[in-house]
């Protein structure tokens, strides 16, 4: 969270200095989903409202720094705010999905969290063998 707060977005590479300072090593932010995904997972695991507040800061930053006339754009440089002429498909498929779910705790995908998991591409997959999942019931392969 400190790197996001320091730069307004998450640079691709950054270093945390021994004295606590943070410097960007690689300055683009291509709208990656990992921070939103982690924020959702940590909120689900802890229920700590700090993750909701951070998610709101993420949304504000994206609106302020990455909004483009017809959607959102990758940020070429977190220092200057220069935008690139692209919006990766994973931004909508993953980043926005995780942020949406963070603020929609009643969503069926989250209510059934013990029966489904998210793939690395934010697709819902059933947990095989989980009670209530078709083909489940704890049986083994056989």
CSV table of C-alpha atoms in Angstrom, one decimal:
chain,number,residue,atom,x,y,z
A,1,UNK,CA,0.0,0.0,0.0
A,2,UNK,CA,2.9,2.3,0.7
A,3,UNK,CA,4.2,2.1,-2.9
A,4,UNK,CA,0.7,2.8,-4.3
A,5,UNK,CA,0.3,5.8,-2.0
A,6,UNK,CA,3.8,7.1,-2.8
A,7,UNK,CA,3.3,7.1,-6.6
A,8,UNK,CA,-0.5,7.2,-6.9
A,9,UNK,CA,-0.3,3.9,-8.7
A,10,UNK,CA,1.8,0.7,-8.5
A,11,UNK,CA,5.0,1.0,-10.6
A,12,UNK,CA,6.1,-2.3,-12.1
A,13,UNK,CA,9.3,-2.4,-10.0
A,14,UNK,CA,10.1,-0.6,-6.8
A,15,UNK,CA,12.6,-0.8,-4.0
A,16,UNK,CA,11.9,-0.2,-0.3
A,17,UNK,CA,15.0,1.4,1.2
A,18,UNK,CA,16.4,0.5,4.6
A,19,UNK,CA,15.4,3.9,6.0
A,20,UNK,CA,11.8,3.4,4.8
A,21,UNK,CA,11.9,5.3,1.5
A,22,UNK,CA,10.5,3.8,-1.7
A,23,UNK,CA,11.9,4.4,-5.1
A,24,UNK,CA,10.5,3.2,-8.5
A,25,UNK,CA,12.8,1.0,-10.5
A,26,UNK,CA,10.5,0.6,-13.5
A,27,UNK,CA,7.9,3.3,-13.8
A,28,UNK,CA,5.0,2.0,-15.9
A,29,UNK,CA,1.8,0.8,-14.4
A,30,UNK,CA,0.0,-1.4,-17.0
A,31,UNK,CA,-3.2,-1.7,-14.9
A,32,UNK,CA,-2.2,-5.1,-13.5
A,33,UNK,CA,-4.7,-6.9,-11.2
A,34,UNK,CA,-2.4,-8.3,-8.5
A,35,UNK,CA,-2.9,-5.5,-6.0
A,36,UNK,CA,-6.7,-5.5,-6.4
A,37,UNK,CA,-6.7,-9.3,-6.1
A,38,UNK,CA,-4.6,-9.3,-2.9
A,39,UNK,CA,-6.8,-6.6,-1.4
A,40,UNK,CA,-9.9,-8.6,-2.0
A,41,UNK,CA,-8.3,-11.8,-0.6
A,42,UNK,CA,-7.1,-10.0,2.5
A,43,UNK,CA,-10.4,-8.4,3.1
A,44,UNK,CA,-12.2,-11.8,2.7
A,45,UNK,CA,-9.7,-13.4,5.1
A,46,UNK,CA,-9.7,-10.7,7.8
A,47,UNK,CA,-12.8,-8.6,7.4
A,48,UNK,CA,-10.6,-5.5,8.2
A,49,UNK,CA,-12.2,-2.4,6.8
A,50,UNK,CA,-8.7,-1.0,6.0
A,51,UNK,CA,-8.8,-3.1,2.8
A,52,UNK,CA,-12.1,-1.5,1.8
A,53,UNK,CA,-10.5,2.0,2.4
A,54,UNK,CA,-7.5,0.9,0.3
A,55,UNK,CA,-9.7,-0.4,-2.5
A,56,UNK,CA,-11.5,3.0,-2.5
A,57,UNK,CA,-8.1,4.7,-2.8
A,58,UNK,CA,-7.2,2.4,-5.7
A,59,UNK,CA,-10.5,3.3,-7.5
A,60,UNK,CA,-9.8,7.0,-6.9
A,61,UNK,CA,-6.3,6.7,-8.2
A,62,UNK,CA,-7.3,4.8,-11.3
A,63,UNK,CA,-10.0,7.4,-12.1
A,64,UNK,CA,-7.5,10.2,-11.5
A,65,UNK,CA,-4.4,8.8,-13.3
A,66,UNK,CA,-5.6,6.2,-15.8
A,67,UNK,CA,-8.9,7.4,-17.1
A,68,UNK,CA,-9.0,8.0,-20.8
A,69,UNK,CA,-11.7,9.3,-23.2
A,70,UNK,CA,-13.0,5.8,-24.0
A,71,UNK,CA,-12.0,3.7,-21.0
A,72,UNK,CA,-8.7,3.5,-19.1
A,73,UNK,CA,-5.2,3.4,-20.3
A,74,UNK,CA,-1.9,1.9,-19.1
A,75,UNK,CA,0.2,4.5,-17.4
A,76,UNK,CA,3.6,4.8,-19.1
A,77,UNK,CA,5.3,6.6,-16.3
A,78,UNK,CA,3.9,6.9,-12.8
A,79,UNK,CA,6.1,10.1,-12.2
A,80,UNK,CA,4.7,12.1,-15.2
A,81,UNK,CA,1.3,10.4,-15.6
A,82,UNK,CA,1.9,9.9,-19.3
A,83,UNK,CA,-0.7,7.4,-20.6
A,84,UNK,CA,-0.1,4.7,-23.2
A,85,UNK,CA,-2.4,4.0,-26.1
A,86,UNK,CA,-3.7,0.7,-24.8
A,87,UNK,CA,-5.9,-0.9,-22.1
A,88,UNK,CA,-5.0,-4.5,-21.5
A,89,UNK,CA,-7.9,-6.9,-21.5
A,90,UNK,CA,-6.9,-8.2,-18.1
A,91,UNK,CA,-7.8,-4.7,-16.7
A,92,UNK,CA,-11.5,-5.4,-17.2
A,93,UNK,CA,-11.4,-9.2,-16.8
A,94,UNK,CA,-9.4,-9.1,-13.5
A,95,UNK,CA,-8.5,-5.7,-12.0
A,96,UNK,CA,-12.1,-4.2,-12.3
A,97,UNK,CA,-13.7,-7.6,-11.3
A,98,UNK,CA,-11.7,-7.8,-8.1
A,99,UNK,CA,-12.5,-4.2,-7.2
A,100,UNK,CA,-16.2,-4.8,-8.0
A,101,UNK,CA,-16.3,-7.9,-5.8
A,102,UNK,CA,-14.5,-6.0,-3.0
A,103,UNK,CA,-17.4,-3.7,-2.7
A,104,UNK,CA,-20.2,-6.3,-3.3
A,105,UNK,CA,-19.9,-8.8,-0.4
A,106,UNK,CA,-23.3,-10.2,-1.1
A,107,UNK,CA,-22.2,-11.4,-4.6
A,108,UNK,CA,-22.9,-15.1,-5.1
A,109,UNK,CA,-19.3,-15.6,-6.1
A,110,UNK,CA,-18.2,-14.5,-2.6
A,111,UNK,CA,-21.1,-16.1,-0.7
A,112,UNK,CA,-20.0,-19.5,-2.0
A,113,UNK,CA,-16.3,-18.9,-1.4
A,114,UNK,CA,-15.8,-22.4,0.2
A,115,UNK,CA,-17.1,-24.0,-3.0
A,116,UNK,CA,-15.3,-21.9,-5.7
A,117,UNK,CA,-11.9,-20.4,-6.2
A,118,UNK,CA,-10.6,-17.8,-8.6
A,119,UNK,CA,-8.0,-18.9,-11.2
A,120,UNK,CA,-5.1,-16.7,-11.9
A,121,UNK,CA,-7.2,-15.1,-14.6
A,122,UNK,CA,-10.1,-14.4,-12.2
A,123,UNK,CA,-12.3,-17.1,-13.6
A,124,UNK,CA,-14.5,-18.9,-11.0
A,125,UNK,CA,-13.7,-22.6,-10.7
A,126,UNK,CA,-15.6,-25.2,-8.6
A,127,UNK,CA,-13.7,-26.8,-5.8
A,128,UNK,CA,-14.0,-30.5,-6.6
A,129,UNK,CA,-15.1,-32.6,-3.7
A,130,UNK,CA,-16.7,-29.7,-1.9
A,131,UNK,CA,-20.2,-30.3,-0.5
A,132,UNK,CA,-22.8,-28.8,-2.7
A,133,UNK,CA,-20.6,-28.9,-5.9
A,134,UNK,CA,-21.8,-31.1,-8.7
A,135,UNK,CA,-19.7,-34.2,-8.6
A,136,UNK,CA,-18.6,-33.3,-5.0
A,137,UNK,CA,-19.2,-35.1,-1.8
A,138,UNK,CA,-15.6,-35.9,-1.0
A,139,UNK,CA,-15.2,-38.9,-3.3
A,140,UNK,CA,-11.8,-39.6,-4.7
A,141,UNK,CA,-10.7,-40.3,-8.3
A,142,UNK,CA,-11.7,-43.7,-9.3
